[in-house]
Amino acid sequence: MIKVNDKHLIKGVDYKKYEDEVKKVHQIIHDKSGPGNDFLGWLNYPSSYDKVEFEAIKKYAKYVRENFDILVVCGIGGSYLGARAAIEALRGLHSKDKLEIIFFGQTFSSDYTYEVLDYIKDKKFAVNVISKSGTTTETSIAFRLLKNLLEQKLGVEGARKAIFATTDKEKGALKTLATNEGYPTFVLPGDIGGRYSVFTAVGLFPIACAGLNINELMKGALDAQKDTAKPSLFENEAYKYAVIRYEQKHQQKSVELFVTYEPKLVQLGEWFKQLYGESEGKDGQGLFPTSATFSTDLHSLGQFIQDGSKCLFETIVHIKHAKNEVKIPSDKLDLDGLNYLAGKTVSYVNEQAYLGTLEAHEKSGQVPNVILEMDKLDEYSLGYAFYFFMKACAMSAYLLKVNPFNQPGVEIYKKNMFHLLGKKGY
Ligand code: PA5
């Protein structure tokens, strides 16, 4: 569950003013009558997903866990960020799990490419290649390299048992390749765009391979689907958050800083940035989404947030209960002067840092803060949060009168790059 705490905004929001507009947009989302309406497959996906494929995902994930030491997830943008966010959030940054997960195909960096190939070449690895279009250049180059490496190590037949594809049901280069090779293949439904795809096999297969409970993830998503299906913003926390964002834009804020106090949520910030950046940033509209981890970044960005230009507001994901507690020990000499904290937990210190920072930013910095309260971080609550942010994003984009589901601006650099690379037709 997510509760929106709006008590730390500098100016209160007159929600009444937005009630009718929100209801109208709700209607547009739910009767699928707005721009991009053929990409609303995610809306009811937590209740309507393919249960047969879901079981196959779990079966193949078990096979990967039993037979390999590494899973290389090969995809970019919406085809990897959700899985990465979930796996890091739920396993932590130094997981002792027997299956290592490596993300690949999200960069043209020659060094990264070399280093990953060099690292995995003598290890037992499987590949999950993920691409809806099947033509994304970063992913395609990386997959060609992985396929070659596997075929050299295991032969063509052996490689086929180590490769899993996630792509469109019937079209695209990857679909053709997967069919020709006979790879087990999962579907990214045609009516779901990459950045809204974390509950499809795009997210679920790597998450299940990581040993995480995808039943619980989907349960959380389903509850969020139900909770955010209410048309009134007074009963719908996702819509309330969307209105707060909209109001901040009208109060001349141009940047939304997504803040957590958990390093293992850095990738959730990356997922959030793609979701909101690609969904809203068009037609000269949108807040620039960026992210920070506190208290780490209070030692770098903190100065700007407190005292710099007043362009931003903060969205804080506040998780009330840490999964693990660590007590600060007492020390005989107390040369570091920390005995006043002896017996207290690190999470207690984190909480005081949060409260102190909130007050500093709000009261003396005059930086608006909206707080999204979450009880704890587990599969259920993360599933809830992913859905919550997607629904709030659709509402936010439609309030700005932009299509939340396309990304025309992304194509321009690709055209230039293809021209420079000498690709036919460019
Ligand atoms: O959200 C999106 O649609 C994009 O980020 C895509 O997911 C990304 O560009 C990768 O595309 P594809 O899955 O076709 O390789």
PDB file of N, CA, C and O in Angstrom, residues 273-345:
ATOM      1  N   LYS A 273      12.647   7.116 -13.730  1.00  0.00           N
ATOM      2  CA  LYS A 273      13.066   8.180 -14.655  1.00  0.00           C
ATOM      3  C   LYS A 273      12.622   7.854 -16.076  1.00  0.00           C
ATOM      4  O   LYS A 273      12.163   8.721 -16.813  1.00  0.00           O
ATOM      5  N   GLN A 274      12.780   6.588 -16.476  1.00  0.00           N
ATOM      6  CA  GLN A 274      12.357   6.236 -17.827  1.00  0.00           C
ATOM      7  C   GLN A 274      10.838   6.367 -17.961  1.00  0.00           C
ATOM      8  O   GLN A 274      10.322   6.934 -18.923  1.00  0.00           O
ATOM      9  N   LEU A 275      10.132   5.824 -16.954  1.00  0.00           N
ATOM     10  CA  LEU A 275       8.664   5.831 -17.029  1.00  0.00           C
ATOM     11  C   LEU A 275       8.133   7.252 -17.195  1.00  0.00           C
ATOM     12  O   LEU A 275       7.358   7.538 -18.113  1.00  0.00           O
ATOM     13  N   TYR A 276       8.576   8.151 -16.340  1.00  0.00           N
ATOM     14  CA  TYR A 276       8.027   9.513 -16.376  1.00  0.00           C
ATOM     15  C   TYR A 276       8.663  10.349 -17.486  1.00  0.00           C
ATOM     16  O   TYR A 276       7.988  11.146 -18.126  1.00  0.00           O
ATOM     17  N   GLY A 277       9.952  10.156 -17.705  1.00  0.00           N
ATOM     18  CA  GLY A 277      10.642  10.949 -18.739  1.00  0.00           C
ATOM     19  C   GLY A 277      10.087  10.666 -20.120  1.00  0.00           C
ATOM     20  O   GLY A 277       9.759  11.591 -20.877  1.00  0.00           O
ATOM     21  N   GLU A 278       9.950   9.390 -20.456  1.00  0.00           N
ATOM     22  CA  GLU A 278       9.471   9.043 -21.805  1.00  0.00           C
ATOM     23  C   GLU A 278       7.967   9.249 -21.942  1.00  0.00           C
ATOM     24  O   GLU A 278       7.476   9.491 -23.039  1.00  0.00           O
ATOM     25  N   SER A 279       7.248   9.138 -20.830  1.00  0.00           N
ATOM     26  CA  SER A 279       5.793   9.261 -20.935  1.00  0.00           C
ATOM     27  C   SER A 279       5.344  10.714 -21.007  1.00  0.00           C
ATOM     28  O   SER A 279       4.395  11.042 -21.717  1.00  0.00           O
ATOM     29  N   GLU A 280       6.034  11.590 -20.273  1.00  0.00           N
ATOM     30  CA  GLU A 280       5.562  12.986 -20.186  1.00  0.00           C
ATOM     31  C   GLU A 280       6.362  13.977 -21.018  1.00  0.00           C
ATOM     32  O   GLU A 280       5.857  15.038 -21.372  1.00  0.00           O
ATOM     33  N   GLY A 281       7.620  13.644 -21.269  1.00  0.00           N
ATOM     34  CA  GLY A 281       8.518  14.645 -21.854  1.00  0.00           C
ATOM     35  C   GLY A 281       8.331  14.803 -23.351  1.00  0.00           C
ATOM     36  O   GLY A 281       9.156  14.319 -24.132  1.00  0.00           O
ATOM     37  N   LYS A 282       7.267  15.452 -23.744  1.00  0.00           N
ATOM     38  CA  LYS A 282       7.022  15.673 -25.180  1.00  0.00           C
ATOM     39  C   LYS A 282       6.155  16.908 -25.362  1.00  0.00           C
ATOM     40  O   LYS A 282       5.533  17.363 -24.399  1.00  0.00           O
ATOM     41  N   ASP A 283       6.131  17.432 -26.549  1.00  0.00           N
ATOM     42  CA  ASP A 283       5.356  18.645 -26.850  1.00  0.00           C
ATOM     43  C   ASP A 283       5.728  19.781 -25.889  1.00  0.00           C
ATOM     44  O   ASP A 283       4.877  20.570 -25.472  1.00  0.00           O
ATOM     45  N   GLY A 284       6.989  19.848 -25.506  1.00  0.00           N
ATOM     46  CA  GLY A 284       7.445  20.926 -24.603  1.00  0.00           C
ATOM     47  C   GLY A 284       6.918  20.786 -23.190  1.00  0.00           C
ATOM     48  O   GLY A 284       6.969  21.738 -22.407  1.00  0.00           O
ATOM     49  N   GLN A 285       6.408  19.602 -22.832  1.00  0.00           N
ATOM     50  CA  GLN A 285       5.782  19.403 -21.519  1.00  0.00           C
ATOM     51  C   GLN A 285       6.626  18.514 -20.620  1.00  0.00           C
ATOM     52  O   GLN A 285       7.608  17.916 -21.058  1.00  0.00           O
ATOM     53  N   GLY A 286       6.182  18.398 -19.401  1.00  0.00           N
ATOM     54  CA  GLY A 286       6.748  17.397 -18.492  1.00  0.00           C
ATOM     55  C   GLY A 286       7.730  17.947 -17.487  1.00  0.00           C
ATOM     56  O   GLY A 286       8.373  18.969 -17.710  1.00  0.00           O
ATOM     57  N   LEU A 287       7.808  17.239 -16.353  1.00  0.00           N
ATOM     58  CA  LEU A 287       8.824  17.528 -15.342  1.00  0.00           C
ATOM     59  C   LEU A 287      10.052  16.705 -15.690  1.00  0.00           C
ATOM     60  O   LEU A 287       9.909  15.569 -16.149  1.00  0.00           O
ATOM     61  N   PHE A 288      11.232  17.229 -15.455  1.00  0.00           N
ATOM     62  CA  PHE A 288      12.440  16.430 -15.696  1.00  0.00           C
ATOM     63  C   PHE A 288      12.629  15.508 -14.489  1.00  0.00           C
ATOM     64  O   PHE A 288      12.859  15.974 -13.377  1.00  0.00           O
ATOM     65  N   PRO A 289      12.521  14.192 -14.704  1.00  0.00           N
ATOM     66  CA  PRO A 289      12.647  13.291 -13.556  1.00  0.00           C
ATOM     67  C   PRO A 289      14.100  12.921 -13.291  1.00  0.00           C
ATOM     68  O   PRO A 289      14.816  12.498 -14.192  1.00  0.00           O
ATOM     69  N   THR A 290      14.502  13.103 -12.073  1.00  0.00           N
ATOM     70  CA  THR A 290      15.850  12.668 -11.720  1.00  0.00           C
ATOM     71  C   THR A 290      15.799  11.992 -10.349  1.00  0.00           C
ATOM     72  O   THR A 290      14.725  11.934  -9.742  1.00  0.00           O
ATOM     73  N   SER A 291      16.915  11.456  -9.892  1.00  0.00           N
ATOM     74  CA  SER A 291      16.819  10.696  -8.649  1.00  0.00           C
ATOM     75  C   SER A 291      18.064  10.869  -7.792  1.00  0.00           C
ATOM     76  O   SER A 291      19.128  11.247  -8.287  1.00  0.00           O
ATOM     77  N   ALA A 292      17.881  10.594  -6.524  1.00  0.00           N
ATOM     78  CA  ALA A 292      18.998  10.681  -5.579  1.00  0.00           C
ATOM     79  C   ALA A 292      18.786   9.678  -4.461  1.00  0.00           C
ATOM     80  O   ALA A 292      17.652   9.285  -4.178  1.00  0.00           O
ATOM     81  N   THR A 293      19.888   9.257  -3.874  1.00  0.00           N
ATOM     82  CA  THR A 293      19.819   8.375  -2.703  1.00  0.00           C
ATOM     83  C   THR A 293      20.396   9.136  -1.516  1.00  0.00           C
ATOM     84  O   THR A 293      21.530   9.597  -1.570  1.00  0.00           O
ATOM     85  N   PHE A 294      19.591   9.250  -0.495  1.00  0.00           N
ATOM     86  CA  PHE A 294      20.041   9.921   0.732  1.00  0.00           C
ATOM     87  C   PHE A 294      20.374   8.859   1.771  1.00  0.00           C
ATOM     88  O   PHE A 294      19.789   7.789   1.752  1.00  0.00           O
ATOM     89  N   SER A 295      21.264   9.056   2.658  1.00  0.00           N
ATOM     90  CA  SER A 295      21.982  10.289   2.889  1.00  0.00           C
ATOM     91  C   SER A 295      23.193  10.432   1.956  1.00  0.00           C
ATOM     92  O   SER A 295      23.807  11.504   1.911  1.00  0.00           O
ATOM     93  N   THR A 296      23.510   9.383   1.172  1.00  0.00           N
ATOM     94  CA  THR A 296      24.689   9.426   0.291  1.00  0.00           C
ATOM     95  C   THR A 296      24.773  10.756  -0.460  1.00  0.00           C
ATOM     96  O   THR A 296      25.781  11.468  -0.393  1.00  0.00           O
ATOM     97  N   ASP A 297      23.711  11.085  -1.188  1.00  0.00           N
ATOM     98  CA  ASP A 297      23.758  12.252  -2.070  1.00  0.00           C
ATOM     99  C   ASP A 297      23.558  13.581  -1.343  1.00  0.00           C
ATOM    100  O   ASP A 297      23.681  14.644  -1.951  1.00  0.00           O
ATOM    101  N   LEU A 298      23.270  13.501  -0.049  1.00  0.00           N
ATOM    102  CA  LEU A 298      23.238  14.754   0.717  1.00  0.00           C
ATOM    103  C   LEU A 298      24.654  15.314   0.815  1.00  0.00           C
ATOM    104  O   LEU A 298      24.853  16.507   1.037  1.00  0.00           O
ATOM    105  N   HIS A 299      25.627  14.424   0.620  1.00  0.00           N
ATOM    106  CA  HIS A 299      27.033  14.842   0.652  1.00  0.00           C
ATOM    107  C   HIS A 299      27.526  15.273  -0.725  1.00  0.00           C
ATOM    108  O   HIS A 299      28.710  15.500  -0.923  1.00  0.00           O
ATOM    109  N   SER A 300      26.616  15.313  -1.696  1.00  0.00           N
ATOM    110  CA  SER A 300      27.009  15.799  -3.031  1.00  0.00           C
ATOM    111  C   SER A 300      25.950  16.788  -3.547  1.00  0.00           C
ATOM    112  O   SER A 300      26.227  17.956  -3.733  1.00  0.00           O
ATOM    113  N   LEU A 301      24.716  16.310  -3.678  1.00  0.00           N
ATOM    114  CA  LEU A 301      23.660  17.187  -4.192  1.00  0.00           C
ATOM    115  C   LEU A 301      22.978  18.007  -3.096  1.00  0.00           C
ATOM    116  O   LEU A 301      22.225  18.932  -3.392  1.00  0.00           O
ATOM    117  N   GLY A 302      23.215  17.617  -1.857  1.00  0.00           N
ATOM    118  CA  GLY A 302      22.499  18.236  -0.737  1.00  0.00           C
ATOM    119  C   GLY A 302      22.601  19.755  -0.723  1.00  0.00           C
ATOM    120  O   GLY A 302      21.617  20.452  -0.448  1.00  0.00           O
ATOM    121  N   GLN A 303      23.773  20.268  -1.025  1.00  0.00           N
ATOM    122  CA  GLN A 303      23.970  21.715  -1.033  1.00  0.00           C
ATOM    123  C   GLN A 303      23.029  22.402  -2.019  1.00  0.00           C
ATOM    124  O   GLN A 303      22.374  23.389  -1.714  1.00  0.00           O
ATOM    125  N   PHE A 304      22.946  21.822  -3.232  1.00  0.00           N
ATOM    126  CA  PHE A 304      22.089  22.419  -4.257  1.00  0.00           C
ATOM    127  C   PHE A 304      20.620  22.367  -3.844  1.00  0.00           C
ATOM    128  O   PHE A 304      19.879  23.342  -3.978  1.00  0.00           O
ATOM    129  N   ILE A 305      20.223  21.209  -3.329  1.00  0.00           N
ATOM    130  CA  ILE A 305      18.805  21.051  -2.966  1.00  0.00           C
ATOM    131  C   ILE A 305      18.421  22.069  -1.892  1.00  0.00           C
ATOM    132  O   ILE A 305      17.378  22.716  -1.962  1.00  0.00           O
ATOM    133  N   GLN A 306      19.311  22.225  -0.925  1.00  0.00           N
ATOM    134  CA  GLN A 306      19.026  23.129   0.187  1.00  0.00           C
ATOM    135  C   GLN A 306      19.052  24.602  -0.251  1.00  0.00           C
ATOM    136  O   GLN A 306      18.197  25.386   0.141  1.00  0.00           O
ATOM    137  N   ASP A 307      20.007  24.934  -1.073  1.00  0.00           N
ATOM    138  CA  ASP A 307      20.358  26.348  -1.267  1.00  0.00           C
ATOM    139  C   ASP A 307      20.400  26.822  -2.704  1.00  0.00           C
ATOM    140  O   ASP A 307      20.588  28.010  -2.956  1.00  0.00           O
ATOM    141  N   GLY A 308      20.308  25.889  -3.647  1.00  0.00           N
ATOM    142  CA  GLY A 308      20.481  26.269  -5.052  1.00  0.00           C
ATOM    143  C   GLY A 308      19.199  26.790  -5.659  1.00  0.00           C
ATOM    144  O   GLY A 308      18.240  27.124  -4.949  1.00  0.00           O
ATOM    145  N   SER A 309      19.166  26.867  -6.985  1.00  0.00           N
ATOM    146  CA  SER A 309      17.992  27.448  -7.639  1.00  0.00           C
ATOM    147  C   SER A 309      16.760  26.605  -7.333  1.00  0.00           C
ATOM    148  O   SER A 309      16.841  25.384  -7.179  1.00  0.00           O
ATOM    149  N   LYS A 310      15.638  27.279  -7.248  1.00  0.00           N
ATOM    150  CA  LYS A 310      14.420  26.641  -6.721  1.00  0.00           C
ATOM    151  C   LYS A 310      13.628  25.960  -7.836  1.00  0.00           C
ATOM    152  O   LYS A 310      12.445  26.218  -8.033  1.00  0.00           O
ATOM    153  N   CYS A 311      14.303  25.075  -8.572  1.00  0.00           N
ATOM    154  CA  CYS A 311      13.646  24.462  -9.730  1.00  0.00           C
ATOM    155  C   CYS A 311      12.991  23.133  -9.397  1.00  0.00           C
ATOM    156  O   CYS A 311      12.252  22.585 -10.188  1.00  0.00           O
ATOM    157  N   LEU A 312      13.264  22.590  -8.208  1.00  0.00           N
ATOM    158  CA  LEU A 312      12.823  21.207  -7.986  1.00  0.00           C
ATOM    159  C   LEU A 312      11.905  21.023  -6.778  1.00  0.00           C
ATOM    160  O   LEU A 312      11.861  21.836  -5.869  1.00  0.00           O
ATOM    161  N   PHE A 313      11.190  19.892  -6.846  1.00  0.00           N
ATOM    162  CA  PHE A 313      10.516  19.387  -5.649  1.00  0.00           C
ATOM    163  C   PHE A 313      10.957  17.935  -5.466  1.00  0.00           C
ATOM    164  O   PHE A 313      11.488  17.320  -6.393  1.00  0.00           O
ATOM    165  N   GLU A 314      10.753  17.427  -4.265  1.00  0.00           N
ATOM    166  CA  GLU A 314      11.208  16.058  -3.975  1.00  0.00           C
ATOM    167  C   GLU A 314      10.023  15.116  -3.802  1.00  0.00           C
ATOM    168  O   GLU A 314       9.025  15.478  -3.168  1.00  0.00           O
ATOM    169  N   THR A 315      10.168  13.931  -4.386  1.00  0.00           N
ATOM    170  CA  THR A 315       9.219  12.837  -4.132  1.00  0.00           C
ATOM    171  C   THR A 315       9.989  11.789  -3.359  1.00  0.00           C
ATOM    172  O   THR A 315      10.928  11.181  -3.882  1.00  0.00           O
ATOM    173  N   ILE A 316       9.606  11.635  -2.106  1.00  0.00           N
ATOM    174  CA  ILE A 316      10.370  10.721  -1.241  1.00  0.00           C
ATOM    175  C   ILE A 316       9.617   9.417  -1.060  1.00  0.00           C
ATOM    176  O   ILE A 316       8.451   9.420  -0.646  1.00  0.00           O
ATOM    177  N   VAL A 317      10.272   8.320  -1.407  1.00  0.00           N
ATOM    178  CA  VAL A 317       9.699   7.017  -1.082  1.00  0.00           C
ATOM    179  C   VAL A 317      10.230   6.659   0.303  1.00  0.00           C
ATOM    180  O   VAL A 317      11.421   6.415   0.483  1.00  0.00           O
ATOM    181  N   HIS A 318       9.306   6.689   1.268  1.00  0.00           N
ATOM    182  CA  HIS A 318       9.719   6.458   2.654  1.00  0.00           C
ATOM    183  C   HIS A 318       9.265   5.067   3.105  1.00  0.00           C
ATOM    184  O   HIS A 318       8.066   4.788   3.176  1.00  0.00           O
ATOM    185  N   ILE A 319      10.246   4.214   3.340  1.00  0.00           N
ATOM    186  CA  ILE A 319       9.929   2.845   3.768  1.00  0.00           C
ATOM    187  C   ILE A 319      10.066   2.766   5.280  1.00  0.00           C
ATOM    188  O   ILE A 319      11.146   3.004   5.832  1.00  0.00           O
ATOM    189  N   LYS A 320       8.935   2.464   5.932  1.00  0.00           N
ATOM    190  CA  LYS A 320       8.914   2.590   7.393  1.00  0.00           C
ATOM    191  C   LYS A 320       9.777   1.558   8.103  1.00  0.00           C
ATOM    192  O   LYS A 320      10.415   1.869   9.099  1.00  0.00           O
ATOM    193  N   HIS A 321       9.766   0.316   7.601  1.00  0.00           N
ATOM    194  CA  HIS A 321      10.481  -0.730   8.350  1.00  0.00           C
ATOM    195  C   HIS A 321      11.575  -1.371   7.508  1.00  0.00           C
ATOM    196  O   HIS A 321      11.297  -1.894   6.429  1.00  0.00           O
ATOM    197  N   ALA A 322      12.790  -1.332   8.013  1.00  0.00           N
ATOM    198  CA  ALA A 322      13.900  -2.007   7.320  1.00  0.00           C
ATOM    199  C   ALA A 322      13.726  -3.517   7.474  1.00  0.00           C
ATOM    200  O   ALA A 322      13.132  -3.990   8.444  1.00  0.00           O
ATOM    201  N   LYS A 323      14.268  -4.257   6.508  1.00  0.00           N
ATOM    202  CA  LYS A 323      14.152  -5.709   6.567  1.00  0.00           C
ATOM    203  C   LYS A 323      15.106  -6.277   7.638  1.00  0.00           C
ATOM    204  O   LYS A 323      14.780  -7.228   8.334  1.00  0.00           O
ATOM    205  N   ASN A 324      16.250  -5.666   7.732  1.00  0.00           N
ATOM    206  CA  ASN A 324      17.273  -6.157   8.676  1.00  0.00           C
ATOM    207  C   ASN A 324      17.713  -5.027   9.601  1.00  0.00           C
ATOM    208  O   ASN A 324      17.896  -3.901   9.153  1.00  0.00           O
ATOM    209  N   GLU A 325      17.883  -5.376  10.864  1.00  0.00           N
ATOM    210  CA  GLU A 325      18.342  -4.371  11.824  1.00  0.00           C
ATOM    211  C   GLU A 325      19.802  -4.619  12.192  1.00  0.00           C
ATOM    212  O   GLU A 325      20.229  -5.760  12.348  1.00  0.00           O
ATOM    213  N   VAL A 326      20.553  -3.521  12.315  1.00  0.00           N
ATOM    214  CA  VAL A 326      21.961  -3.617  12.740  1.00  0.00           C
ATOM    215  C   VAL A 326      22.145  -2.664  13.914  1.00  0.00           C
ATOM    216  O   VAL A 326      21.842  -1.466  13.804  1.00  0.00           O
ATOM    217  N   LYS A 327      22.626  -3.214  15.045  1.00  0.00           N
ATOM    218  CA  LYS A 327      22.823  -2.366  16.241  1.00  0.00           C
ATOM    219  C   LYS A 327      24.210  -1.749  16.259  1.00  0.00           C
ATOM    220  O   LYS A 327      25.201  -2.408  15.911  1.00  0.00           O
ATOM    221  N   ILE A 328      24.296  -0.514  16.678  1.00  0.00           N
ATOM    222  CA  ILE A 328      25.593   0.156  16.785  1.00  0.00           C
ATOM    223  C   ILE A 328      26.227  -0.259  18.132  1.00  0.00           C
ATOM    224  O   ILE A 328      25.596  -0.100  19.174  1.00  0.00           O
ATOM    225  N   PRO A 329      27.467  -0.789  18.073  1.00  0.00           N
ATOM    226  CA  PRO A 329      28.066  -1.275  19.334  1.00  0.00           C
ATOM    227  C   PRO A 329      28.655  -0.149  20.187  1.00  0.00           C
ATOM    228  O   PRO A 329      28.943   0.935  19.671  1.00  0.00           O
ATOM    229  N   SER A 330      28.834  -0.462  21.440  1.00  0.00           N
ATOM    230  CA  SER A 330      29.495   0.487  22.348  1.00  0.00           C
ATOM    231  C   SER A 330      31.020   0.302  22.214  1.00  0.00           C
ATOM    232  O   SER A 330      31.475  -0.754  21.805  1.00  0.00           O
ATOM    233  N   ASP A 331      31.783   1.330  22.511  1.00  0.00           N
ATOM    234  CA  ASP A 331      33.242   1.216  22.413  1.00  0.00           C
ATOM    235  C   ASP A 331      33.875   1.809  23.680  1.00  0.00           C
ATOM    236  O   ASP A 331      33.481   2.898  24.115  1.00  0.00           O
ATOM    237  N   LYS A 332      34.815   1.054  24.237  1.00  0.00           N
ATOM    238  CA  LYS A 332      35.396   1.455  25.528  1.00  0.00           C
ATOM    239  C   LYS A 332      35.993   2.853  25.488  1.00  0.00           C
ATOM    240  O   LYS A 332      35.743   3.690  26.328  1.00  0.00           O
ATOM    241  N   LEU A 333      36.787   3.127  24.469  1.00  0.00           N
ATOM    242  CA  LEU A 333      37.479   4.424  24.412  1.00  0.00           C
ATOM    243  C   LEU A 333      36.610   5.538  23.831  1.00  0.00           C
ATOM    244  O   LEU A 333      36.827   6.714  24.108  1.00  0.00           O
ATOM    245  N   ASP A 334      35.685   5.186  23.009  1.00  0.00           N
ATOM    246  CA  ASP A 334      34.760   6.154  22.380  1.00  0.00           C
ATOM    247  C   ASP A 334      35.494   7.304  21.681  1.00  0.00           C
ATOM    248  O   ASP A 334      35.096   8.470  21.763  1.00  0.00           O
ATOM    249  N   LEU A 335      36.606   6.958  21.035  1.00  0.00           N
ATOM    250  CA  LEU A 335      37.386   8.022  20.384  1.00  0.00           C
ATOM    251  C   LEU A 335      36.611   8.669  19.238  1.00  0.00           C
ATOM    252  O   LEU A 335      36.831   9.830  18.907  1.00  0.00           O
ATOM    253  N   ASP A 336      35.693   7.925  18.617  1.00  0.00           N
ATOM    254  CA  ASP A 336      34.891   8.509  17.537  1.00  0.00           C
ATOM    255  C   ASP A 336      33.659   9.250  18.073  1.00  0.00           C
ATOM    256  O   ASP A 336      32.868   9.802  17.311  1.00  0.00           O
ATOM    257  N   GLY A 337      33.477   9.222  19.395  1.00  0.00           N
ATOM    258  CA  GLY A 337      32.376   9.962  20.010  1.00  0.00           C
ATOM    259  C   GLY A 337      30.995   9.423  19.674  1.00  0.00           C
ATOM    260  O   GLY A 337      30.002  10.156  19.719  1.00  0.00           O
ATOM    261  N   LEU A 338      30.936   8.144  19.358  1.00  0.00           N
ATOM    262  CA  LEU A 338      29.643   7.598  18.912  1.00  0.00           C
ATOM    263  C   LEU A 338      28.890   6.845  20.003  1.00  0.00           C
ATOM    264  O   LEU A 338      27.820   6.294  19.722  1.00  0.00           O
ATOM    265  N   ASN A 339      29.423   6.846  21.218  1.00  0.00           N
ATOM    266  CA  ASN A 339      28.744   6.047  22.250  1.00  0.00           C
ATOM    267  C   ASN A 339      27.328   6.549  22.553  1.00  0.00           C
ATOM    268  O   ASN A 339      26.513   5.809  23.076  1.00  0.00           O
ATOM    269  N   TYR A 340      27.056   7.792  22.203  1.00  0.00           N
ATOM    270  CA  TYR A 340      25.690   8.284  22.436  1.00  0.00           C
ATOM    271  C   TYR A 340      24.669   7.532  21.573  1.00  0.00           C
ATOM    272  O   TYR A 340      23.469   7.574  21.820  1.00  0.00           O
ATOM    273  N   LEU A 341      25.192   6.821  20.535  1.00  0.00           N
ATOM    274  CA  LEU A 341      24.298   6.033  19.676  1.00  0.00           C
ATOM    275  C   LEU A 341      24.383   4.537  19.973  1.00  0.00           C
ATOM    276  O   LEU A 341      23.691   3.742  19.330  1.00  0.00           O
ATOM    277  N   ALA A 342      25.228   4.156  20.916  1.00  0.00           N
ATOM    278  CA  ALA A 342      25.407   2.719  21.197  1.00  0.00           C
ATOM    279  C   ALA A 342      24.064   2.104  21.589  1.00  0.00           C
ATOM    280  O   ALA A 342      23.284   2.686  22.357  1.00  0.00           O
ATOM    281  N   GLY A 343      23.800   0.947  21.001  1.00  0.00           N
ATOM    282  CA  GLY A 343      22.522   0.271  21.295  1.00  0.00           C
ATOM    283  C   GLY A 343      21.406   0.670  20.344  1.00  0.00           C
ATOM    284  O   GLY A 343      20.387   0.002  20.238  1.00  0.00           O
ATOM    285  N   LYS A 344      21.597   1.792  19.659  1.00  0.00           N
ATOM    286  CA  LYS A 344      20.578   2.214  18.672  1.00  0.00           C
ATOM    287  C   LYS A 344      20.832   1.457  17.365  1.00  0.00           C
ATOM    288  O   LYS A 344      21.936   0.982  17.102  1.00  0.00           O
ATOM    289  N   THR A 345      19.832   1.402  16.518  1.00  0.00           N
ATOM    290  CA  THR A 345      20.016   0.701  15.236  1.00  0.00           C
ATOM    291  C   THR A 345      20.380   1.697  14.128  1.00  0.00           C
ATOM    292  O   THR A 345      20.084   2.894  14.239  1.00  0.00           O
TER     293      THR A 345
END
